[in-house]
Structures are given as C-alpha cells and as structure tokens.
Amino acid sequence: MAGMTRGMLRLVAATALAGATPWSAAAQQIAPIDAGAPQISARANGVDVRAAGTVMRVNALTDSILRVRIARGGVFAEDASWAVPAGFRARTVKVTPAADGFSTAAVRVRITAAGGLVVEDLAGKVISADAPRPVDLDGTGFTLRKALPFGQHIYGLGDKTGDLDRRGQSFVDWNTDSYKFMRSTDPIYKSVPFFVSAGGEGGSYGILFDNTYRAWFDFAHRDPNTLEMGAPDGPIDYYLIAGPTTGDVVRRYTDLTGRAPMPPQWALGFQQSRYSYMSADEVRQIAGRLRAEKIPTDVLWLDIDFQDRNRPFTVNTQTFPDLAGLARDMKSTGIKLIAITDLHVAAAPNQGYTPYDTGIAGDHFVHNPDGSVFVGKVWPGPSVFPDFTRAKSRVWWGGLFKPFVHDGIAGFWNDMNEPSVFETLTGTMPLDTVHHIASDDFADRNATHAEVHNVYGMLNTRATFEGLRTLQPNERAFVMTRASYAGGQRYGVTWTGDNSATWDHLKLSVHQLINLGLSGFAWAGADVGGFTGGPSADLLTRWFEIGAFTPVFRDHAEKGSPRAEPWVDGAEHLAIRRRFVEERYRLMPYLYALADRNAHAGDPVMRPVFYDYPDALKASCDQSMAFTLGASLLVAPPPKPESPQTYNVCLPAGGWFDYWTGLPATPMKASGDAPIMSATQTTPEQRINGDMVAETPRLDHLPVYVRAGTILPRQPVTQSTSEVPTGLLFLDVYPGSGCTGVLYADDGHSMAFERGGYLRQTVRCTVSADGMTIAFDKRQGSFSPWWKQIAVTVHGWKGAGAVRQGTRTLSASRDDAAQALRFTAGDLAKGGTVTITRG
Ligand code: MIG
C-alpha cells in the first residue's frame, strides 16, 4: 500500500468504497458461528461474543470505560482512531469473568441469551441495555439499537440545534457550512459523535460512536423507547463510559479523547470582531474607541478582507501596509490580533504564492480519483485543499504560519473547514476525492472523502495547533475552528458558526454551548448579537449580558449587516454592556481557575444546572436558559428571553446568594427574611429542593446566584488581561456546606505553568457556633501573583466579628445592610488560617 503511485488511486478508491479492508485484516479475524445461541469466550480484559455473522468484542479499557467492536463476518475493522489516541486504546484492566460476561471494579457486563449487551452497576441497576435486534447489517452499513427508557435524557453531540435535551430527535453527522442555520437545521458544522444519557436508574453514561462516515442518531424519535445509531460504512466501534454522575462521564470522556489545553488568559477576555475590519486604520479606530469608551477588550479579529484577494497566508498591503506594526501598536494597548486562515489554498501557479507552490512540490493536496489535484471554488476562486490526514502535510501546513507568528499575530481562526466548497450541489468536495492517510497508528492507505469528511476540520486545526506549538514552543497556541470531530478540543476552541440576530438564536446558543461543553469542547462561543441580520438594541444588550458568562465572549457580525460594536445603540445600552464586560473581567480569577480545572479534569466551564445539581433534572421551573459557570455561579436568564413576563428560577438544594447584592437569595416560600446565618443557625441549609425565586425581567439586570459554600475570587476591573490589576484580590465567602474556592494564576501566555510556573491554592471555610474559620492551604507552584493582600467579604453575616490572621488581629467592618463582614488579610502564601469570632 505504502509504495503505491498516484496512478493506482482510482482502483483503490473504488475498492475502498466497495467495503474492502485495505489493512491487514487476517490478524483480526475470528470466525463467527453458523447459527444457534451466541457463544461467549473470556479474554483477559473482556469477552468475545460469537454469533451468526458477527463477533462482538467487549473490552474494559478502565473500570468504567468499555470498548465495543463488532466484526462483520468475524473481521474486525482497522484498530485506529482520530478521536482516541493509541495509548488509551491500548489500555486494559483485568476483569473478573462470569459465565455470562464479566465485571470490573465499577460495572458488570452481561451478555443476554440473544447476544445483547447489558451494562449494570455493581448493585445490578441497569446503566445501558441493548434493545431487541441490537445489530442490523445492511451492505456496508449498519444500525445499532439500545433501550432508551422513559426518564433518560440525552445531551452532547456537539452544538447540534434543537432543544438542550436531544431525546425525541434524530441527527446526522455531516460537517456542513450552514449559513443562516435555524433551530431545525441538521446537520450543521461539527460532528461530535458523543452523547451523555442522564436520568437512568444506573446513573449517567456516555457513548462515543467512533465512526467518521455520515453517521446518524435517533434518540427515541422513531421508536419511543429506543436509541439507534448507525452509519453507511466504516467500523462498528463505540466506547461506553459509565458514570454514575454526568461529571464522571464527561471527565472520563476527556480521559479518552483528551483535554482542551490551558488557553492563554487573553482568550478569556472580551473579543471584538467583524466581517471584516477592512483596513489597519479601521482596526486602530475600533481599538481606540474601545479604549475611549472603557470597554475592557483583549482581542480584535481580522476576517478575510485583510488578505490579498482572499488568499490564505497573504496580506492586502494596500489596506494593511504594516501588519507587524499594527500588531505591535495593538499590543501596547493590551489588544491581541487574531487572523483568519482558511484551508483553501488559491490554485495560483507561477505567481509566487508560496502555499500553492510548496504544497504542489510536496504533494500536499487532496486528489481526484484520476490522480489529478482536486480543485474547487471557494473565496480565493479556484482552490486546492490540503490533505490533513497525512502527518507530513500537517507539518507543511503548520510551517506556513511562521511569518504571521513573526509579525505578532497571537492566534488563528480556521473557518470553512467542513470543508465548504462553493457552486457544488453538496457544498463540499465529491465523496470519491482521495485523501492519503499516513498518521498515528492508521495503516498507510488512501481513503475517500466519504470517510475523511467529518474529521477534515479537526485535522485542519490539529495541523494549525501543532504548527504553532512548534514555531513557538514556549507559547500556548490559540486556534478557533468551525468544523471539528470528537477529540477536537485538543487543538482548538470553537464557535457555533453563522447564527442569526434573533431572540431564538440567543436561546439556541445557550443550548449549543452547554452541549458543546458536555461534548469535551469547554471553550466555545456564539457570535454575540448574531452573525446575520443585525440585532435590535435590546437583543444586543441581552446577548452581551449572557455572553459575558459564556466561555468564549466574542462580538461578531456579517458583512453588510448593521454595525454591532457595543456602542452602536447609544449611551444607555453601552453602559449596560460595559458593566457586564467589566463583570467578566472582575470574575477573571474565577474563570481562570475553571480553565485550569478543565485542563486537568475536563469539567466544562459552562454547564447545565444538573451537572453539579442532578435534582435539577426534576425541577418544576422552565430552566431552559439556566446554566452554571463552574459549580458556583448559576446564571438564570429569562427562559423566554424576549418576554417581560415574570418567571421562576428553581434553586437547587443547599442555599444560594444573589451575586449582585451578596444577600441570601430569598425563596418565595420562605417565611420572612430570616438571615441565612444567625447565632442559632450555623449553616444555610434551610432551603429544600425546588425552592423558587421569582424574577421579573429587566433589561439592565441578569439574575446570577452564588452557591452557599463558595469562596469566589475576583479582581479589580482592568482594560485587558495584560494589565496588572492594581489593588487587592477580592475573596467573597458565601458560607455553606463544602465551602471552598480555588485561586489559580500563572503568566497567562507561556508554557511555564507546565514547569511549576503557576500558583494554585485552595481556600476553605467552616462555620461554627461562635464564628468561622477560613483556611488557606499552602500555595502550590512557584508563580508569584500580582496581589499582596486579600480583601475578604463574608456574606450572610449578622453583627460584628473579631478577625485574627494567626496571632495578628485584623480590623473588620460590619455592613448590616449587606449582611456582610469585610476585612483585609495578608496574602497567606504559605497557608494559614483566618478566624472570625462573632460578637
Ligand atoms: O462564507 O470569513 O462563519 O464567521 O465572518 C463566509 C467570513 C465565510 C463564515 C464564518 C464567519 C466569517 C465569514 N465566513
């Protein structure tokens, strides 16, 4: 295979389409039985189940992650994956065999008399069970069926449209440029074939259906109790991840497919974009206005018009005469530039266009079945398409960024990588175009676009990300992509593409971002204000408010649409928008600690409320717009964002405070305004699940609650993350059970954090009958932060308090109206305790 020439391509493409197996299949063959009852044979880490026509292999990779592969005719498909690195696929755990299956330390696997797979917890509660007729084979295609009992809800699948809960819907995975997509549009840009089921008797579980072809999912849509997934071709290969909590499933999914890298801190700041800022002068004007209006901002984006004739890796030197100078000037005002770099390379021979010339010389482009280079029309006109499935071609692509990195461009934007191809019926390249896979542990072989299409965008970002890491080994790489696949979080952040300036899209964006977070993509945003159409003043203001609490906060709008920068609707709207952008910058220490947590554990930044509070699945309120930012902040926009109607917010058990006032959130059913902490009642646990707070929408207000038991770090507002805050670190203590908070800091951009250049410090509070102690662990890491002192506010505090840090007495001030006690402590770098005595 490896030595074949381009002339042989047509033949290979044709056989691949016919379902031949171009890798060494013999070693992976086990004969199925002819007929009769399935036969189970034990393996060290699982079982093989031989049935008529198929062999099912169930392997335990860990105690909670099973891999299931089904071999048609006993021949297993190639053991390779773009989503799951080889190292993880090679993991095994010893299992305890049983007559009908096996168990691990966490789950029991049973094979039914009919050959179906049942996974239970060790108490015998069903996590997932095959439906009758679990496997159908149909030509090269197949369908798998599992039970989806009533009460189980489905989440994930990336940013697919529709409701937050995917139950009752069906979906297709086929990366598609979806300009002006609607709530009902499917497929759209990404294929993330991973979903989580929550609410079942055995707890939450997840399935990664690792098939890159045009796969499909049916979640009790066709049949009310059945989950179906299938594909027209490719391996029958999936991973079942047991919980029992949703968090367990999502964290394990990121064990399996990898975590998003720690982003540069500036990526957490406010970002302003437009298709396009047409000249360096315009960029300077926008930056100047943002600074003059005191709207904290970290990034301005350069869309395709900064390029020469839309050619990637060029600059229009008429309108952007000195890109390096522009980047330098922006940097001096604390603003980074991100430049778009689409994958379509202009087919421009003999014009000194390096990407084309070097790409042709290295044979880096996708071919037609006849061996010629495939040419399709996109923004630059006739274009050629890098073959990102080939490691060598990815390296070539990565190197093209060198001059831009040198000019000081801080991050890159990979758009159009579904890939989008103009003037075709399908919007993409023909299914029989030929890619050459030479990567990872795949066999060196050709593959059709039908196989590669859904991973093409992810591999584009892999090439960009790895290129940037090579060019600047000590800098974090920032890439934003539109298309991706499972595991794509390793290489780039994402956004939801060409949304519209409508209230429904604002709502949809919340669902999309939550589901992306549950699908491994913790770093995602939706164009604030909507890409197409032009938002009303109220819509843009509301979108800023909500956007300020989403992982990637970027205002972007289409060419030809009304301007959508924060000032466009006058002073009153600007004041509200500014206030929310400022709040995001105040919250930066909390957000950044969430980034650190995500990079290490995989917990999403933006989460559905049930992620940390499973009872929320049963809440009686319309929670369709509610989400949490980390476990501690519950953001509760109006469920009908356009409506002034009063609505109820269901606060999970445990007690909550109003983020804006710092006061205990008053449950509707509570009698009077009892302070949450008094001398007789030491923990704010009086609330029961289902407690509701009524909110009447006001355009200048977004309800946000803080969980009792939170220590929330914040900082003074800066105009960008590169500005060192002046003053004190703020720590707001909201007493309650499990009271804790984390401080995290590093230099914000380099890789030094991997070599000890970070600060991580856990802080805990305990309430006692006569007061409270706040205990600071010793700091981990060697990074010295900007703060020297900490301004502490204890909320829910009644009366006076005497405060001591070690043997020192600190002066404290009571604020009865705010039910707060305030004092300034030292930085407690070595750890230590602050005690507060009531009185
Ligand atoms: O065909 O680069 O979704 O954000 O501004 C349109 C121009 C191409 C689509 C992206 C959008 C971007 C636009 N791009």
Coordinates of C-alpha atoms in Angstrom, one line a residue, residues 88-412:
F88 CA -5.6 5.0 25.5
R89 CA -6.9 2.3 23.2
A90 CA -4.1 0.1 24.4
R91 CA -5.1 0.4 28.0
T92 CA -6.6 -2.7 29.7
V93 CA -7.8 -3.5 33.1
K94 CA -8.1 -7.0 34.5
V95 CA -11.7 -8.2 34.7
T96 CA -13.5 -10.9 36.7
P97 CA -15.0 -13.4 34.4
A98 CA -18.5 -14.7 34.8
A99 CA -20.5 -17.3 32.8
D100 CA -22.5 -14.6 31.1
G101 CA -19.9 -11.9 30.9
F102 CA -17.5 -10.2 33.3
S103 CA -17.2 -7.4 35.8
T104 CA -14.7 -4.6 36.6
A105 CA -14.4 -2.7 39.8
A106 CA -17.2 -0.5 38.6
V107 CA -19.5 -2.3 36.2
R108 CA -20.9 -5.6 35.4
V109 CA -21.2 -6.7 31.8
R110 CA -23.8 -9.3 30.9
I111 CA -24.5 -10.9 27.6
T112 CA -28.1 -11.9 27.2
A113 CA -29.2 -15.2 25.7
A114 CA -29.9 -13.3 22.5
G115 CA -26.4 -11.9 22.4
G116 CA -27.3 -8.4 23.6
L117 CA -25.1 -6.3 25.8
V118 CA -26.2 -5.2 29.2
V119 CA -24.1 -3.0 31.4
E120 CA -25.1 -2.6 35.1
D121 CA -23.6 -1.1 38.2
L122 CA -22.4 -3.5 40.8
A123 CA -25.8 -3.2 42.6
G124 CA -27.5 -4.6 39.5
K125 CA -29.0 -1.3 38.3
V126 CA -29.0 -1.1 34.5
I127 CA -26.8 1.5 33.0
S128 CA -27.4 0.6 29.4
A129 CA -29.0 -2.4 27.7
D130 CA -29.2 -3.4 24.1
A131 CA -32.7 -3.3 22.5
P132 CA -34.1 -6.4 20.8
R133 CA -32.3 -6.7 17.5
P134 CA -29.3 -4.9 18.7
V135 CA -27.4 -5.0 15.4
D136 CA -28.6 -4.8 11.8
L137 CA -26.1 -5.1 9.0
D138 CA -27.1 -3.7 5.6
G139 CA -24.5 -3.8 2.9
T140 CA -21.6 -1.7 4.2
G141 CA -23.9 0.0 6.6
F142 CA -25.2 -0.9 10.0
T143 CA -27.6 0.0 12.8
L144 CA -27.1 -0.5 16.5
R145 CA -30.0 -0.3 18.9
K146 CA -30.2 0.2 22.6
A147 CA -33.1 0.8 25.0
L148 CA -33.8 4.3 26.0
P149 CA -36.2 4.0 28.9
F150 CA -38.5 6.9 29.7
G151 CA -36.9 9.4 32.0
Q152 CA -33.5 9.2 30.4
H153 CA -32.4 12.5 28.8
I154 CA -29.8 12.9 26.1
Y155 CA -27.1 15.6 25.8
G156 CA -24.0 16.3 23.9
L157 CA -23.4 15.7 20.1
G158 CA -21.6 19.0 20.0
D159 CA -23.5 22.1 19.0
K160 CA -26.4 20.4 17.1
T161 CA -29.5 22.5 17.1
G162 CA -32.9 21.9 18.7
D163 CA -33.6 21.7 22.4
L164 CA -31.0 21.1 25.1
D165 CA -32.3 17.6 25.6
R166 CA -31.9 15.6 22.5
R167 CA -34.5 13.0 23.3
G168 CA -37.2 12.8 20.7
Q169 CA -34.9 14.0 18.0
S170 CA -32.7 12.4 15.3
F171 CA -29.5 13.8 13.9
V172 CA -27.0 13.2 11.1
D173 CA -23.2 13.8 11.4
W174 CA -22.0 15.5 8.3
N175 CA -20.0 18.7 8.7
T176 CA -21.8 21.3 6.7
D177 CA -21.4 25.0 6.1
S178 CA -24.7 26.2 7.4
Y179 CA -25.1 29.9 6.8
K180 CA -28.3 31.1 8.5
F181 CA -28.9 27.8 10.1
M182 CA -32.1 27.5 12.1
R183 CA -33.3 25.7 15.2
S184 CA -34.4 22.9 12.9
T185 CA -31.3 22.7 10.7
D186 CA -29.3 19.5 10.8
P187 CA -26.5 18.7 10.1
I188 CA -24.5 21.8 10.8
Y189 CA -20.8 22.4 11.1
K190 CA -19.5 19.8 13.5
S191 CA -19.7 16.1 14.1
V192 CA -19.1 15.1 17.7
P193 CA -20.5 11.6 17.9
F194 CA -20.6 11.5 21.7
F195 CA -23.6 11.8 23.9
V196 CA -24.5 11.5 27.5
S197 CA -27.6 9.9 28.9
A198 CA -28.7 11.3 32.3
G199 CA -31.6 10.3 34.5
G200 CA -31.4 6.5 34.1
E201 CA -31.6 4.1 37.0
G202 CA -28.0 3.2 36.8
G203 CA -26.9 6.8 36.5
S204 CA -25.5 8.8 33.7
Y205 CA -23.4 7.1 30.9
G206 CA -21.9 8.2 27.7
I207 CA -21.3 6.7 24.3
L208 CA -18.6 7.7 21.8
F209 CA -19.6 6.3 18.5
D210 CA -16.3 6.4 16.7
N211 CA -17.3 6.3 13.1
T212 CA -16.3 9.2 10.8
Y213 CA -18.7 8.4 8.0
R214 CA -22.1 10.1 7.6
A215 CA -23.4 8.6 10.9
W216 CA -26.8 9.1 12.3
F217 CA -28.5 9.0 15.7
D218 CA -32.1 8.5 16.7
F219 CA -33.0 9.2 20.3
A220 CA -36.4 7.7 20.8
H221 CA -37.6 9.6 17.8
R222 CA -38.6 6.8 15.5
D223 CA -39.4 4.4 18.4
P224 CA -40.2 6.0 21.8
N225 CA -38.1 3.6 23.8
T226 CA -35.1 3.0 21.5
L227 CA -31.8 4.7 20.8
E228 CA -30.4 3.9 17.4
M229 CA -27.1 4.8 15.9
G230 CA -25.7 3.8 12.6
A231 CA -23.5 4.6 9.7
P232 CA -23.4 3.8 6.0
D233 CA -19.9 2.4 6.2
G234 CA -16.8 2.2 8.5
P235 CA -16.1 0.4 11.7
I236 CA -18.7 -0.7 14.2
D237 CA -16.8 0.6 17.2
Y238 CA -18.0 2.5 20.2
Y239 CA -17.0 3.3 23.8
L240 CA -19.4 3.1 26.7
I241 CA -18.5 5.3 29.6
A242 CA -20.1 4.7 32.9
G243 CA -20.8 7.5 35.5
P244 CA -22.7 7.4 37.7
T245 CA -22.7 11.2 37.6
T246 CA -22.7 13.3 34.5
G247 CA -19.5 14.8 35.6
D248 CA -17.9 11.4 35.9
V249 CA -18.9 10.7 32.3
V250 CA -17.7 13.9 30.9
R251 CA -14.4 13.8 32.8
R252 CA -13.8 10.2 31.6
Y253 CA -14.7 11.2 28.1
T254 CA -11.8 13.7 28.2
D255 CA -9.6 11.0 29.6
L256 CA -10.5 9.0 26.5
T257 CA -10.3 11.8 23.8
G258 CA -8.0 14.3 25.5
R259 CA -8.4 17.6 27.2
A260 CA -8.5 21.1 25.9
P261 CA -5.1 22.7 26.6
M262 CA -4.9 25.6 29.0
P263 CA -5.8 28.6 26.9
P264 CA -3.9 31.9 27.1
Q265 CA -5.6 34.1 29.6
W266 CA -6.3 36.8 27.0
A267 CA -8.7 34.3 25.2
L268 CA -10.9 34.7 28.3
G269 CA -11.2 38.4 27.7
F270 CA -13.7 40.3 25.6
Q271 CA -13.2 39.9 21.8
Q272 CA -14.4 42.2 19.1
S273 CA -14.8 41.1 15.5
R274 CA -16.5 41.9 12.3
Y275 CA -16.5 40.5 8.8
S276 CA -14.4 42.5 8.1
Y277 CA -12.5 45.3 9.6
M278 CA -11.3 46.5 6.2
S279 CA -8.1 48.3 7.0
A280 CA -5.4 48.8 9.6
D281 CA -6.9 52.3 10.1
E282 CA -10.3 50.8 10.9
V283 CA -8.7 48.3 13.3
R284 CA -7.0 51.2 15.0
Q285 CA -10.2 53.2 15.2
I286 CA -12.1 50.3 16.7
A287 CA -9.4 49.7 19.3
G288 CA -9.3 53.5 20.1
R289 CA -13.0 53.6 20.6
L290 CA -13.0 50.5 22.8
R291 CA -10.4 52.1 25.0
A292 CA -12.0 55.5 24.9
E293 CA -15.3 54.0 26.0
K294 CA -13.5 52.0 28.6
I295 CA -14.8 48.6 27.3
P296 CA -12.3 46.1 28.5
T297 CA -11.1 44.2 25.5
D298 CA -8.3 41.6 24.8
V299 CA -8.7 40.7 21.1
L300 CA -9.6 42.1 17.8
W301 CA -10.2 39.8 14.9
L302 CA -9.0 40.1 11.3
D303 CA -11.5 38.4 8.9
I304 CA -10.8 37.5 5.3
D305 CA -10.6 41.0 3.9
F306 CA -7.2 41.7 5.5
Q307 CA -5.8 39.2 2.9
D308 CA -4.9 39.8 -0.7
R309 CA -7.7 38.5 -2.9
N310 CA -8.9 36.2 -0.1
R311 CA -5.8 34.1 -0.3
P312 CA -4.8 32.5 2.9
F313 CA -1.4 33.4 4.2
T314 CA -1.3 36.7 2.3
V315 CA -1.9 40.3 3.4
N316 CA -3.5 43.1 1.5
T317 CA -0.6 45.5 1.7
Q318 CA -2.8 48.4 0.4
T319 CA -5.1 48.3 3.4
F320 CA -2.8 46.6 5.9
P321 CA 0.6 48.1 4.9
D322 CA 2.4 47.1 8.1
L323 CA 0.8 44.1 9.9
A324 CA 3.7 43.8 12.3
G325 CA 3.4 47.5 13.2
L326 CA -0.3 47.2 13.7
A327 CA 0.2 44.1 15.9
R328 CA 2.9 46.0 17.9
D329 CA 0.7 49.0 18.4
M330 CA -2.3 46.9 19.4
K331 CA -0.1 45.0 21.8
S332 CA 0.9 48.2 23.5
T333 CA -2.8 48.9 24.2
G334 CA -3.3 45.4 25.6
I335 CA -5.0 44.1 22.4
K336 CA -4.1 40.9 20.6
L337 CA -4.8 40.3 16.9
I338 CA -6.3 37.0 15.7
A339 CA -6.1 36.4 11.9
I340 CA -8.4 34.2 9.9
T341 CA -6.6 31.5 7.9
D342 CA -8.9 29.3 5.8
L343 CA -7.7 26.0 4.5
H344 CA -8.5 26.5 0.8
V345 CA -5.3 27.5 -0.9
A346 CA -5.7 29.5 -4.1
A347 CA -4.8 27.4 -7.2
A348 CA -2.4 30.1 -8.3
P349 CA 0.6 28.5 -10.0
N350 CA 3.5 30.6 -11.2
Q351 CA 2.5 33.7 -9.1
G352 CA 5.0 33.3 -6.3
Y353 CA 2.2 32.2 -4.0
T354 CA 4.1 30.1 -1.5
P355 CA 1.3 28.0 -0.1
Y356 CA 0.4 26.7 -3.5
D357 CA 3.9 26.3 -4.8
T358 CA 5.3 24.5 -1.8
G359 CA 2.1 22.5 -1.5
I360 CA 2.3 21.2 -5.0
A361 CA 6.0 20.5 -4.6
G362 CA 5.3 18.4 -1.5
D363 CA 2.2 16.7 -3.0
H364 CA 0.2 18.1 -0.1
F365 CA -3.2 18.5 -1.7
V366 CA -6.3 16.2 -1.9
H367 CA -6.6 14.3 -5.3
N368 CA -9.3 13.3 -7.6
P369 CA -9.7 9.6 -8.3
D370 CA -7.8 10.0 -11.5
G371 CA -4.7 11.3 -9.6
S372 CA -5.0 14.9 -10.5
V373 CA -5.3 17.5 -7.8
F374 CA -8.8 18.4 -6.8
V375 CA -9.8 22.0 -7.5
G376 CA -12.9 23.6 -6.0
K377 CA -14.1 27.1 -5.9
V378 CA -14.1 29.0 -2.5
W379 CA -13.3 32.6 -1.5
P380 CA -10.0 32.8 -3.5
G381 CA -11.6 31.4 -6.6
P382 CA -10.3 28.0 -7.8
S383 CA -8.7 26.4 -4.7
V384 CA -6.9 23.3 -3.7
F385 CA -7.3 21.5 -0.4
P386 CA -4.5 20.4 2.0
D387 CA -4.6 16.7 2.8
F388 CA -4.6 17.0 6.6
T389 CA -4.8 13.2 7.0
R390 CA -1.1 13.0 6.2
A391 CA 1.2 13.9 9.0
K392 CA 3.8 15.3 6.6
S393 CA 1.2 17.6 5.1
R394 CA 0.1 18.8 8.5
V395 CA 3.7 19.7 9.3
W396 CA 4.0 21.6 6.0
W397 CA 0.7 23.5 6.8
G398 CA 1.9 24.3 10.3
G399 CA 5.1 25.9 9.0
L400 CA 3.1 28.4 6.8
F401 CA 2.2 30.4 9.9
K402 CA 5.8 31.4 10.5
P403 CA 5.7 34.9 9.0
F404 CA 2.4 35.7 10.8
V405 CA 3.7 34.5 14.1
H406 CA 6.8 36.5 13.5
D407 CA 4.6 39.6 12.8
G408 CA 3.0 39.2 16.2
I409 CA -0.4 37.6 15.3
A410 CA -1.4 36.0 18.5
G411 CA -4.0 33.4 17.3
F412 CA -5.5 31.9 14.2

